[in-house]
XYZ file of C-alpha atoms in Angstrom:
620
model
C -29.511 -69.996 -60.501
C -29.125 -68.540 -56.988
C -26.990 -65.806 -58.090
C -29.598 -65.133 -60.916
C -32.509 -64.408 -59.272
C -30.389 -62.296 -56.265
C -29.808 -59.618 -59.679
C -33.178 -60.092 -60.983
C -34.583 -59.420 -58.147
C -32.796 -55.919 -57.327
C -34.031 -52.519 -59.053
C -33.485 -51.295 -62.062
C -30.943 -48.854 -61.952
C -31.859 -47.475 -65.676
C -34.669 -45.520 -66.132
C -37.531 -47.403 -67.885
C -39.021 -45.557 -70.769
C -42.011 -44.406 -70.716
C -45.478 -46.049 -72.242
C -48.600 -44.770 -73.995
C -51.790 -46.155 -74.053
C -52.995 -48.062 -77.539
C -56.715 -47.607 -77.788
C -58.268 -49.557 -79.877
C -60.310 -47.338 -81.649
C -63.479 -49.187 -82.939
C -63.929 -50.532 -79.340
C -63.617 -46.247 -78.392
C -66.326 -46.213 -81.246
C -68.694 -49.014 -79.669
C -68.445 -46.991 -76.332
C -69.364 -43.603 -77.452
C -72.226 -44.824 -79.683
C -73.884 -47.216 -76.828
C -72.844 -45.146 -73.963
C -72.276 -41.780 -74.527
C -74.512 -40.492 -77.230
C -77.871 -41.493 -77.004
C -78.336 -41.847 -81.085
C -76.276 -42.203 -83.990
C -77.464 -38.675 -85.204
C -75.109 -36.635 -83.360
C -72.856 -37.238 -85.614
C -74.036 -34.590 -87.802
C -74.165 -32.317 -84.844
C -70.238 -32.391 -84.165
C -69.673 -31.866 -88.287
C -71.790 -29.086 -88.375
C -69.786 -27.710 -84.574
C -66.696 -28.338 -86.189
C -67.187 -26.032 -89.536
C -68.737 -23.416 -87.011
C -65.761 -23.283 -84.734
C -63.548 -23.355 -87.456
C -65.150 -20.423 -88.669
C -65.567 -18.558 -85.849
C -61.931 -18.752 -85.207
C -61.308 -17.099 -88.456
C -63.621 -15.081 -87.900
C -62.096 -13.502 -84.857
C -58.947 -13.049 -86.730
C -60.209 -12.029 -90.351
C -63.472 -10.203 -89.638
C -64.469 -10.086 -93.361
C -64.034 -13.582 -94.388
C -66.641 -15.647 -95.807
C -69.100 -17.632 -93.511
C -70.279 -20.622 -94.582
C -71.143 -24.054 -94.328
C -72.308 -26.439 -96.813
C -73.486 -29.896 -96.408
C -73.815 -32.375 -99.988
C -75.167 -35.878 -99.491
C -75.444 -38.345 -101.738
C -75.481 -42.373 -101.832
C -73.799 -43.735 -99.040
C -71.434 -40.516 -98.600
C -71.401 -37.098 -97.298
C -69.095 -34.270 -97.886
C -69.017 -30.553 -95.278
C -67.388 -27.432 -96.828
C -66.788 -24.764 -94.273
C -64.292 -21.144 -95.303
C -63.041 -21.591 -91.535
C -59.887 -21.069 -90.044
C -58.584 -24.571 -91.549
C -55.269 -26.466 -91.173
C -51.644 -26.931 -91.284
C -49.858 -30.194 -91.373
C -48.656 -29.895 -88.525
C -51.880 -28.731 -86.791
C -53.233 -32.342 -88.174
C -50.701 -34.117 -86.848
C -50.998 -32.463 -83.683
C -55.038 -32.404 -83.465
C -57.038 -34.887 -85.437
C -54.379 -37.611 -84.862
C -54.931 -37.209 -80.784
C -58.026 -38.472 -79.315
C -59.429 -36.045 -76.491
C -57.250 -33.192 -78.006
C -59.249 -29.791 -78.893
C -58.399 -27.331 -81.633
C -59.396 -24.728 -79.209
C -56.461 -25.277 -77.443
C -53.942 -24.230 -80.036
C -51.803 -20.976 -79.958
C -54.023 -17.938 -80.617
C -57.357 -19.276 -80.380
C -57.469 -19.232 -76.508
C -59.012 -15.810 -76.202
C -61.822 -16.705 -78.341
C -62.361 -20.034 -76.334
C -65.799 -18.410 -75.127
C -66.948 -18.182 -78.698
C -66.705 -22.034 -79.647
C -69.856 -24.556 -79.169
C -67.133 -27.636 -78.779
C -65.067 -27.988 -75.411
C -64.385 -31.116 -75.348
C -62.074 -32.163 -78.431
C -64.251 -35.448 -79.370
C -64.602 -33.698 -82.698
C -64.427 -36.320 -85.856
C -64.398 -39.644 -83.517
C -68.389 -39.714 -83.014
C -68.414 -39.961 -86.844
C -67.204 -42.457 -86.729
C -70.744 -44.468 -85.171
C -71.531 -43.522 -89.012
C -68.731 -44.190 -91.065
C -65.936 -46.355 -91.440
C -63.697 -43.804 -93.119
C -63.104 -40.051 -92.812
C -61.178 -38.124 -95.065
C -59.801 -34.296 -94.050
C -58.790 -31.914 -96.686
C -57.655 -28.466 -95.171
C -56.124 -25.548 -95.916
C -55.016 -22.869 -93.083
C -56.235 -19.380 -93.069
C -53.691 -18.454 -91.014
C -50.659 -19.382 -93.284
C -51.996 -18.643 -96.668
C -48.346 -20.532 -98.441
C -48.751 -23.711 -96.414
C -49.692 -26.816 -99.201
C -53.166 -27.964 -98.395
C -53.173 -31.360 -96.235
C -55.117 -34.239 -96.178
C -55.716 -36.376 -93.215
C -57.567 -39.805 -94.195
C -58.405 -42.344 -91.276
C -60.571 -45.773 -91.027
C -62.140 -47.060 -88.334
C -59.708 -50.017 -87.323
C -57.356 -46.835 -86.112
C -54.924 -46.366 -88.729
C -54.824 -42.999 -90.653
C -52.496 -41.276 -93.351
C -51.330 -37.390 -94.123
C -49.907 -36.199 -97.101
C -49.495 -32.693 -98.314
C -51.814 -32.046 -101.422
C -51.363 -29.646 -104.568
C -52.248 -26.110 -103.772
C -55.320 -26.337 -106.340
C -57.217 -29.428 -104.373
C -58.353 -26.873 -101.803
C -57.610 -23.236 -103.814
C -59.337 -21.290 -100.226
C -58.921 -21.692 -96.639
C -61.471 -23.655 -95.396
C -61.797 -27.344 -94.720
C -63.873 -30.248 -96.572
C -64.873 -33.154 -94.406
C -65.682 -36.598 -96.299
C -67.897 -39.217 -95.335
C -68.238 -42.667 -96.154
C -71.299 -44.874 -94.435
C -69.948 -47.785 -92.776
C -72.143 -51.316 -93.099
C -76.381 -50.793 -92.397
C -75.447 -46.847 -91.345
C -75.860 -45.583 -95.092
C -79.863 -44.661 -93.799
C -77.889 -41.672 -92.008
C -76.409 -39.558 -95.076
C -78.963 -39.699 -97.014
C -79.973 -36.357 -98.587
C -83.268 -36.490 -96.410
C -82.229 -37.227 -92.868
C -78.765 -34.994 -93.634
C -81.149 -32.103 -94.018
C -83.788 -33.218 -91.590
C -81.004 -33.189 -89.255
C -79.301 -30.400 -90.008
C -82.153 -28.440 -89.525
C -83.020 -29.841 -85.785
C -79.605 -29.306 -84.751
C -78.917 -25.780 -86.837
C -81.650 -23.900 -87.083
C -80.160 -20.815 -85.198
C -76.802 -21.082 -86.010
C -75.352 -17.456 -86.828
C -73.846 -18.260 -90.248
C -74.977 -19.034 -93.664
C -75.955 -23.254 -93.645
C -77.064 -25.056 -96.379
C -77.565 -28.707 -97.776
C -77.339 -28.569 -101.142
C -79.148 -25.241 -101.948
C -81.479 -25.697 -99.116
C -81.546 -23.377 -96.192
C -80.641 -24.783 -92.411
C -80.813 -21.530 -90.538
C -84.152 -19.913 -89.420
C -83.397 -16.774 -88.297
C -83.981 -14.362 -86.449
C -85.432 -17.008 -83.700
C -89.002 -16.731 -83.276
C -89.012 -14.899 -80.177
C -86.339 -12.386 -81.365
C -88.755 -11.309 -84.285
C -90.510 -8.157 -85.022
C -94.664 -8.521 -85.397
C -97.273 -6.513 -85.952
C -98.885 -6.617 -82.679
C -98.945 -8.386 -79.318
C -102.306 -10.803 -81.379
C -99.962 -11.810 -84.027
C -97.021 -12.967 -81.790
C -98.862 -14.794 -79.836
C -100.444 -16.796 -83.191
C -97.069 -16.971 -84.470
C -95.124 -18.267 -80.919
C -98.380 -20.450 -80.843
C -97.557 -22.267 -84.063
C -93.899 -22.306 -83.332
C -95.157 -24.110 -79.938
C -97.197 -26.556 -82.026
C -94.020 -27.404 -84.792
C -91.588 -27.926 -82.092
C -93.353 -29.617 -79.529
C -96.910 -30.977 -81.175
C -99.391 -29.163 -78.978
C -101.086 -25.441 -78.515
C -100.371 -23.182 -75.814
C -102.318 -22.160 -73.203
C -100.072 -19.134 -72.966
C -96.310 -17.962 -73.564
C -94.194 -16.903 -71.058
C -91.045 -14.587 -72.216
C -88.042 -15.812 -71.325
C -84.820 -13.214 -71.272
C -81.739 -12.888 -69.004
C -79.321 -11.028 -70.727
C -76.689 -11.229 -67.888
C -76.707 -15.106 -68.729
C -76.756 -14.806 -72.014
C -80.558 -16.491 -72.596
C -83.051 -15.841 -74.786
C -86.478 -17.634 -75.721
C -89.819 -18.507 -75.012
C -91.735 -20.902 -72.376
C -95.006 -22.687 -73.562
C -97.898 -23.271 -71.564
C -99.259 -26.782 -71.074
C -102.620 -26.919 -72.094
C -103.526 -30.134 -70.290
C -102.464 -30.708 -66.943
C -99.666 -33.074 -66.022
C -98.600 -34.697 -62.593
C -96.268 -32.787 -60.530
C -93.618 -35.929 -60.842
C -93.974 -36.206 -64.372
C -89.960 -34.345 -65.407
C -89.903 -31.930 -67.560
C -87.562 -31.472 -70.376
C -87.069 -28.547 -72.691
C -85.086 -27.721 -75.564
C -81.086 -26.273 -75.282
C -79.399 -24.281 -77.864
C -75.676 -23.411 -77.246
C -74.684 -20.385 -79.021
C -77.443 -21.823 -81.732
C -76.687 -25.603 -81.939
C -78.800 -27.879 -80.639
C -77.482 -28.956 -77.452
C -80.530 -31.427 -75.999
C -84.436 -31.568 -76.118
C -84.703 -33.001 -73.066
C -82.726 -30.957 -70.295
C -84.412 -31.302 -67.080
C -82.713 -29.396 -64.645
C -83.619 -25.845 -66.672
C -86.135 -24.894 -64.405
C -87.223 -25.098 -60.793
C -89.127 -29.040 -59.848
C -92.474 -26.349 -59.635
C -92.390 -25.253 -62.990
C -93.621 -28.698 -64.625
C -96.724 -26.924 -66.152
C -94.211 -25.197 -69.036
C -92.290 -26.125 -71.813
C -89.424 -24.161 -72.770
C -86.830 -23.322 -75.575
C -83.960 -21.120 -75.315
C -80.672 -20.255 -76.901
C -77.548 -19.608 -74.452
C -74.057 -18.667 -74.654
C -73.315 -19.301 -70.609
C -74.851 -22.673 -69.644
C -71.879 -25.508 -69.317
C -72.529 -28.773 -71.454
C -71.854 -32.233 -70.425
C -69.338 -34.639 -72.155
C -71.715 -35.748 -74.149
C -73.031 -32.599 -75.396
C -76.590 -33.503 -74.879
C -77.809 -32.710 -72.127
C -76.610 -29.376 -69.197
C -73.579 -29.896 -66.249
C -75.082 -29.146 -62.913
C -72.896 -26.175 -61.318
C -72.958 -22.858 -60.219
C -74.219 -21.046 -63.252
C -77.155 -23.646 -63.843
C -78.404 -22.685 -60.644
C -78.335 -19.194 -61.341
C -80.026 -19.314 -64.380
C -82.842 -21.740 -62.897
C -83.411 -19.243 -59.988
C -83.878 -16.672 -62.957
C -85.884 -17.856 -64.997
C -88.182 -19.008 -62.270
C -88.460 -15.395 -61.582
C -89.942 -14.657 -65.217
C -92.554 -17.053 -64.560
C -93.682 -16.013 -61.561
C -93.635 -12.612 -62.640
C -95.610 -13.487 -64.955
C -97.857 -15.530 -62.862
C -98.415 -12.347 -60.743
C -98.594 -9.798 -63.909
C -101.759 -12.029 -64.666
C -102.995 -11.892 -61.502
C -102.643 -7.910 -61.254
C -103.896 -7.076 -65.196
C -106.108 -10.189 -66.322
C -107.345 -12.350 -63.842
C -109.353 -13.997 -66.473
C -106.747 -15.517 -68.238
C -105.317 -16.380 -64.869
C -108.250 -18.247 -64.013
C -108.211 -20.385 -67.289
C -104.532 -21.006 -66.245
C -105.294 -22.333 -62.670
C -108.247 -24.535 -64.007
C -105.719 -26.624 -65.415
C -102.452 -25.900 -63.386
C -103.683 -24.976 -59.822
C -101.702 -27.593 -58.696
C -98.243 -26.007 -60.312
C -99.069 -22.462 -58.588
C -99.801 -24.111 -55.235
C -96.467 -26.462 -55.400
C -94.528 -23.136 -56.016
C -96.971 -21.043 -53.424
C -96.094 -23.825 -50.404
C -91.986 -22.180 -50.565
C -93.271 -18.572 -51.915
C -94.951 -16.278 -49.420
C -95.426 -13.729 -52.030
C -96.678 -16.209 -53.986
C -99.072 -17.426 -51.652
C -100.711 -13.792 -51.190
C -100.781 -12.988 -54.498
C -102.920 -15.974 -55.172
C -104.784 -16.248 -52.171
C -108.161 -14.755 -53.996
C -107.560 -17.753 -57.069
C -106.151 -20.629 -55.834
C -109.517 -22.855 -55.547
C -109.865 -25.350 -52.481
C -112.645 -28.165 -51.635
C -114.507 -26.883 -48.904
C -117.839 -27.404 -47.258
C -118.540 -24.198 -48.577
C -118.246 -25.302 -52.498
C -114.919 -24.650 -54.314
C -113.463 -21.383 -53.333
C -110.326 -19.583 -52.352
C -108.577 -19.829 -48.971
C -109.494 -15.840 -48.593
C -113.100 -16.297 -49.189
C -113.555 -19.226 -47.074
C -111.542 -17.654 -44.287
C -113.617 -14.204 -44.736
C -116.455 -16.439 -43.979
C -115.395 -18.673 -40.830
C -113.673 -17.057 -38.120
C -111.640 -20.722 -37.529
C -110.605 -22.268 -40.688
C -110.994 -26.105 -39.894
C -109.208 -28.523 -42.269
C -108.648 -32.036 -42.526
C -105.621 -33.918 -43.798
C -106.944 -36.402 -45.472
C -109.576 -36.848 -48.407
C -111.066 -39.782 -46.206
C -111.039 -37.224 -43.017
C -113.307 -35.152 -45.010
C -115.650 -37.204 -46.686
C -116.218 -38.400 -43.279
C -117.662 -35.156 -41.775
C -118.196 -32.557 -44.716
C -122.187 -33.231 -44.644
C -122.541 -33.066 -41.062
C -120.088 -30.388 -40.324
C -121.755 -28.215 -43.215
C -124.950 -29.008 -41.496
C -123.617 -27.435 -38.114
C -122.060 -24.283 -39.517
C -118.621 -25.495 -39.364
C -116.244 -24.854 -41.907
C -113.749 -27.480 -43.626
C -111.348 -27.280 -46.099
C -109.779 -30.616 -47.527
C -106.527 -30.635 -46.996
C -106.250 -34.088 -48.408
C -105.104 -32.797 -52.094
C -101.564 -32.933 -52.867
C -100.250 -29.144 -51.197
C -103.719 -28.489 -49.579
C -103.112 -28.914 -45.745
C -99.514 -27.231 -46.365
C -101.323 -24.228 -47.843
C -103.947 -24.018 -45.392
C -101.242 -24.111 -42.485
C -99.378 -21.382 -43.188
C -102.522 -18.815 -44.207
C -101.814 -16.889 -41.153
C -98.714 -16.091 -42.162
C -100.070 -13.886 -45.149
C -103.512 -13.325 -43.811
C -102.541 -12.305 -39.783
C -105.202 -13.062 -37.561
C -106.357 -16.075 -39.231
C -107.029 -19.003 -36.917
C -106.722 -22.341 -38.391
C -107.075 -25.605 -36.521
C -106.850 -29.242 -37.434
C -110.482 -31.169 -37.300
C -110.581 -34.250 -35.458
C -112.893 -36.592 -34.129
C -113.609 -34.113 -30.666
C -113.838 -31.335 -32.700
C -116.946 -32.495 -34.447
C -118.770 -34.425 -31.593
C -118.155 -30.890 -29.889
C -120.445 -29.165 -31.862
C -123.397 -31.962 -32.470
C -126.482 -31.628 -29.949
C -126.586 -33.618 -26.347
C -129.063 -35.724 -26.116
C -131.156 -35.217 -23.068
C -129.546 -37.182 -20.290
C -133.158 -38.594 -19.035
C -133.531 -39.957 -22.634
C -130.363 -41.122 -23.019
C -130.750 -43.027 -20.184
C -134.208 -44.666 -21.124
C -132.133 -45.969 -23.793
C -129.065 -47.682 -21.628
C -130.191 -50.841 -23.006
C -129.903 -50.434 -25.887
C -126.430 -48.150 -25.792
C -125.403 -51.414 -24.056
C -126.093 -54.293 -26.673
C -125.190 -51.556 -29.654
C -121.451 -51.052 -27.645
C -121.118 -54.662 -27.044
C -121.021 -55.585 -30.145
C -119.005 -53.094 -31.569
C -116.316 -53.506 -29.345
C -114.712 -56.178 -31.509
C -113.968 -53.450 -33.640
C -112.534 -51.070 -31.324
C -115.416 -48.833 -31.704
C -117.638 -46.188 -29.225
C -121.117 -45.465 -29.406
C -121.722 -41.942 -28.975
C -125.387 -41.050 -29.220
C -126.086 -37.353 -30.433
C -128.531 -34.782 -32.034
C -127.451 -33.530 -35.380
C -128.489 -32.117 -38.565
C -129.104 -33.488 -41.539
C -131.739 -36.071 -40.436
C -131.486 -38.362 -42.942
C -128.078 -39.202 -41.830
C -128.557 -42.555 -39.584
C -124.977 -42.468 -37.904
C -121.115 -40.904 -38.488
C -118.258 -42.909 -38.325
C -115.196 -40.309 -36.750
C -111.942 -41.463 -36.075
C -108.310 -39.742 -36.453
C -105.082 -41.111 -37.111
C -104.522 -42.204 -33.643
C -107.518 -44.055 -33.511
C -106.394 -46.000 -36.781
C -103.099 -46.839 -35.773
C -105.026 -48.520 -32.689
C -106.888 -50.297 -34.864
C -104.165 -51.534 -37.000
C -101.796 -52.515 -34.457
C -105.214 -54.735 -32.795
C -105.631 -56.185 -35.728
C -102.187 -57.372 -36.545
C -102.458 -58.803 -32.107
C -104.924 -60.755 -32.996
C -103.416 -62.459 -35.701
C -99.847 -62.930 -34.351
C -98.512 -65.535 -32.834
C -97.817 -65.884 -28.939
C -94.435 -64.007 -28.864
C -95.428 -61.241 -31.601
C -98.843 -60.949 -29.537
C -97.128 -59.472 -26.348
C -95.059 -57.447 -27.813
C -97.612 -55.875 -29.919
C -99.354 -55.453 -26.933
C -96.785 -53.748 -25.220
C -97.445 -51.047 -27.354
C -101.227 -50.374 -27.153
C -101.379 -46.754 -26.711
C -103.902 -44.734 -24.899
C -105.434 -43.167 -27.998
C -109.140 -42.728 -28.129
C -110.991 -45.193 -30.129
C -113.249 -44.902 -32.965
C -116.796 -43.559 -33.050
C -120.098 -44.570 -34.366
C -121.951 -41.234 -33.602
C -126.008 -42.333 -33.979
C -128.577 -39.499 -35.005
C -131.156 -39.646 -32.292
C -133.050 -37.651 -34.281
C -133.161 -40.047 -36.925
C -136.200 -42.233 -37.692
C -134.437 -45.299 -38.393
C -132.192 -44.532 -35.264
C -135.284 -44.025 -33.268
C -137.143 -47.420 -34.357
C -134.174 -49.783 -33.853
C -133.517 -47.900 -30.189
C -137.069 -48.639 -29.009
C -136.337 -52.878 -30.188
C -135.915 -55.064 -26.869
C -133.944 -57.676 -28.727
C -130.271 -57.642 -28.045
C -129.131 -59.940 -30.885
C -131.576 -58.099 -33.558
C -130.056 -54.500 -31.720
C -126.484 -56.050 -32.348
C -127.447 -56.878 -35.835
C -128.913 -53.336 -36.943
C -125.612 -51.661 -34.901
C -123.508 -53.263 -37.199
C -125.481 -52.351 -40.275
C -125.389 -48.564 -39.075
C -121.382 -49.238 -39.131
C -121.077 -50.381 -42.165
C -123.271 -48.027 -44.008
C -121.056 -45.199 -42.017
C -118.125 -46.814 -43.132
C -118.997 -46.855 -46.993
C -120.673 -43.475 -46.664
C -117.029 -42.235 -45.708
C -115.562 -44.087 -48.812
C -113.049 -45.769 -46.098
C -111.330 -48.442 -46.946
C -112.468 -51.841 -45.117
C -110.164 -54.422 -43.041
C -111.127 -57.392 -42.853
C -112.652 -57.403 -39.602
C -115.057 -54.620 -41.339
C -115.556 -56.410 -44.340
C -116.682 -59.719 -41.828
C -118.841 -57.571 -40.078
C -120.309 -56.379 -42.583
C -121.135 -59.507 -44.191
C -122.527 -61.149 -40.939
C -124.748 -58.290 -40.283
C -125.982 -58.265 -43.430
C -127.054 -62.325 -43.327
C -128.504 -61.375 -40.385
C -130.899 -59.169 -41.577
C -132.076 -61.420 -44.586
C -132.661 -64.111 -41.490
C -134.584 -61.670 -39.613
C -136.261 -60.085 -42.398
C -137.589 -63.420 -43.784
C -137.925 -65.256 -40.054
C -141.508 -64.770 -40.385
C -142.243 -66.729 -43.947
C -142.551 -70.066 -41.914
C -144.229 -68.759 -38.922
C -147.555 -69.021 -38.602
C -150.330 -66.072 -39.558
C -151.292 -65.792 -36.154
C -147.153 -65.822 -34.895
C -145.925 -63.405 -37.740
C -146.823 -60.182 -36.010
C -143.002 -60.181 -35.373
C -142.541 -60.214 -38.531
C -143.502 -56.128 -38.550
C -140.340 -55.949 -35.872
């Protein structure tokens, strides 16, 4: 026993033959059709790839050979016909019977590699998501005496080839067979095989058909001769509206001939959030790759919808969608350029198309103007902004205010648009998505622009002073109103400022917020939490209640000698500033709120059970 395992147990001195992999083939099946292709459909696609390459190939070799493709379906079964480059025996031996391996790759047809759709060698397999047996009957271009063969697989992985009488395939070419596996019959029918055929083939360069029915549309729409400019447009329009289901606003021309592209973008007519992805539809070389490639143009660019026919752009494994690399890139940079070229051509020749376009898509044009300087001063007169002013352009607004104040949020603004208006200061609301980033870097295309950020100082800079013998008659009353706003970190500031109806302004900035929220989350933590929180109070200013001494109601509750009933109207004014602002309320504000409202019902109805001669108050 010893002895034995000391042998065992030393190497092998004979070298161990080598193993292949056994791949079980319907499990290869389950994978591609759950995890590679996104539908069953595609099938059709790599049937219709395969007759084109095979006829390209020939083709390049026999330049006046026959080129076609023909499709018949009927119940349960489909059969392709190509006159391509076909097969010998041992070319099916060599290349259907080896997953992953490529016809491209055989002797002679290396050169014309950059003429195929297929790179990838997947070829018959995905058919087999369709059908549970394929049969192959070929006959090779290439060596006009060799006996036709016929390759014949199932699904379970085993296959057969046997060399057929000259007369079952009398022309090169190759005839692919078809027959529907269980519950996939619904995908050869004559209806979906055309249907299909037509999404995929439409601008494929040879002559398709299903039965006697035409696959191929060509030339492509946006390679066609019209009229005039008026009938393109009707014609690209109702191209727009086949493909995609809606009416352009506009179309955009789409050609780089160094990348091989051609085609057409479509203008959104409605607008669509900035995050929403794109996706746009791929020909390669005239299939079909994908209608929903996202990475075609640049993230700016999500107000178009484009389709386009390539010969350059790299597929994935999959064939459906594009491989990021270096030539993706390229052509995204490019065709970028067309649309902002066009953007610009529009703002040069027809600004009033351009300003149909940027009701609808400002936000597009100012997403692309935040990283384009050009950009940016091309559509500085368009580009529309909330301002105190009314809606305008940055170069309006800025011809009219010598500092262009702006805010950075929508809150900010709301909070001091009336009374900065009111005071001859200028805001823009930089609150909108872009907004503040477009308003910062104005001086860089308008020099000598000043722009500054509004804050809280800013405005109580330019409201009125109250006279300081007034303001202190009213001490008293500055005292109760602070008092009782402190809870809520708040100021009193008393001013002068226009437009009198306006009781009081609630400013703050972010600084001023943070404050309050770290306060507010003190108060309710526990012991160890507390101190640490209060560790980090920071010397930023508080918030303001800014009261309009020139205000009526201002002036009445002033001249009350009641501190409780001032403390009570002080936290009305708050909370009427606060909703004026549209800010939203913590719950110490909400509280407050509530409380000073009950208050007021007390006070207002205090004199009901008084009696006549003690319910003068009641006129307080």
């Amino acid at each position: 026993m010893d002895s034995q395992t000391s042998k065992s147990s030393q190497p092998s001195q004979s070298p161990q033959p080598p193993h292949t992999f056994q791949v079980d083939l319907r499990g290869l099946v389950d994978l591609l059709s759950h995890h590679l292709y996104s539908s069953p459909k595609v099938y059709l696609r790599e049937l219709l790839q395969n007759a084109v390459d095979a006829v390209t190939a020939r083709l390049a070799e026999q330049p006046d050979a026959p080129a076609r493709v023909r499709l018949y379906a009927e119940a349960g079964a489909l059969r392709v016909e190509d006159t391509g480059v076909g097969l010998t025996e041992a070319d099916v031996h060599d290349l259907l019977a080896t997953i992953g391996r490529s016809s491209k790759r055989a002797e002679g047809l290396e050169a014309a590699r950059s003429e195929f759709l297929g790179q990838f060698g997947i070829g018959l397999l995905a058919c087999f998501v369709v059908a549970e047996r394929i049969r192959v009957v070929s006959r090779s271009a290439r060596t006009p005496d060799a006996a036709p063969v016929e390759w014949t697989a199932s699904d379970d992985g085993s296959y057969t080839v046997r060399t057929l009488p000259a007369e079952a395939r009398p022309e090169p070419g190759t005839t692919v067979h078809l027959v529907a596996r269980a519950g996939a019959g619904e995908w050869l029918t004559p209806e979906r095989v055309l249907a299909l055929a037509r999404d995929f083939g439409s601008l494929l360069p040879y002559d398709v058909r299903v039965g006697e029915e035409a696959v191929t549309d060509l030339p492509a729409p946006w390679d066609r001769s019209y009229p005039s400019p008026a009938n393109r447009r009707v014609a690209l329009a109702r191209h727009c509206h086949d493909l995609f289901g809606f009416t352009p606003l506009d179309t955009i021309e789409l050609s780089v001939p160094l990348a091989g592209i051609r085609g057409v973008a479509y203008v959104l007519p409605s607008a669509v959030s900035p995050a929403q992805r794109a996706t746009h539809r791929v020909h390669l070389k005239g299939m079909l790759l994908t209608e929903r490639a996202e990475q075609l143009l640049p993230d700016w660019a999500f107000f178009v919808r484009c389709v386009l026919d390539t010969d350059s752009l790299r597929p994935t494994a999959s064939r459906e969608s594009l491989y990021e690399d270096e030539t993706l890139a390229a052509v995204r940079e490019a065709l970028g350029e067309r649309i902002r070229s066009w953007l610009t051509g529009l703002a040069a020749g027809d600004p009033e198309r351009l300003a149909g376009f940027l009701s609808v898509h400002h936000l597009g044009v100012k997403s692309l103007a935040r990283h384009d300087r050009e950009m940016l001063r091309t559509m500085l007169p368009w580009l529309p902004f909330e301002t105190t002013d009314g809606r305008l352009s940055l170069e309006e607004f800025a011809q009219r205010h010598p500092v262009v104040h702006f805010t950075r949020t929508v809150e900010e603004y709301r909070q001091v648009a009336p009374i900065a208006a009111a005071q001859g200061v200028g805001v823009v609301n930089g609150g909108y998505t872009y907004d503040s980033e477009l308003v910062e870097a104005l001086p860089s295309v308008r020099p000598g622009t000043v722009v500054a950020e509004l804050d809280a100082d800013t405005v109580t800079a330019h409201l009125d002073a109250v006279d300081p013998a007034e303001e202190l008659a009213l001490s008293g009353f500055l005292a109760a109103a602070r008092a009782r706003l402190d809870a809520v970190q708040c100021d009193i500031v008393l001013r002068s400022f226009h437009p009198i109806s306006v009781p009081a302004l609630h400013l703050d900035d972010r600084d001023s917020r943070h404050e309050q929220v770290r306060a507010d989350a003190e108060e309710q933590a526990d012991d160890l939490w507390a101190g640490i929180l209060g560790s980090l109070r920071g010397s930023a200013p508080r918030a303001r209640l800014v009261l309009n001494h020139l205000n009526p109601l201002v002036r009445r509750i002033s001249s009350l000698g009641d501190p409780e009933l001032i403390g009570t109207a002080t936290e009305s004014l708050y909370g009427q500033a606060l909703l004026m602002a549209q800010r939203p309320l913590r719950p110490t504000d909400t509280a407050l709120l509530n409380r000073a409202f009950i208050g007021l019902l007390e006070w207002a109805t205090h004199g009901e059970s008084d009696t006549p001669g003690n319910s003068a108050g009641g006129g307080h």
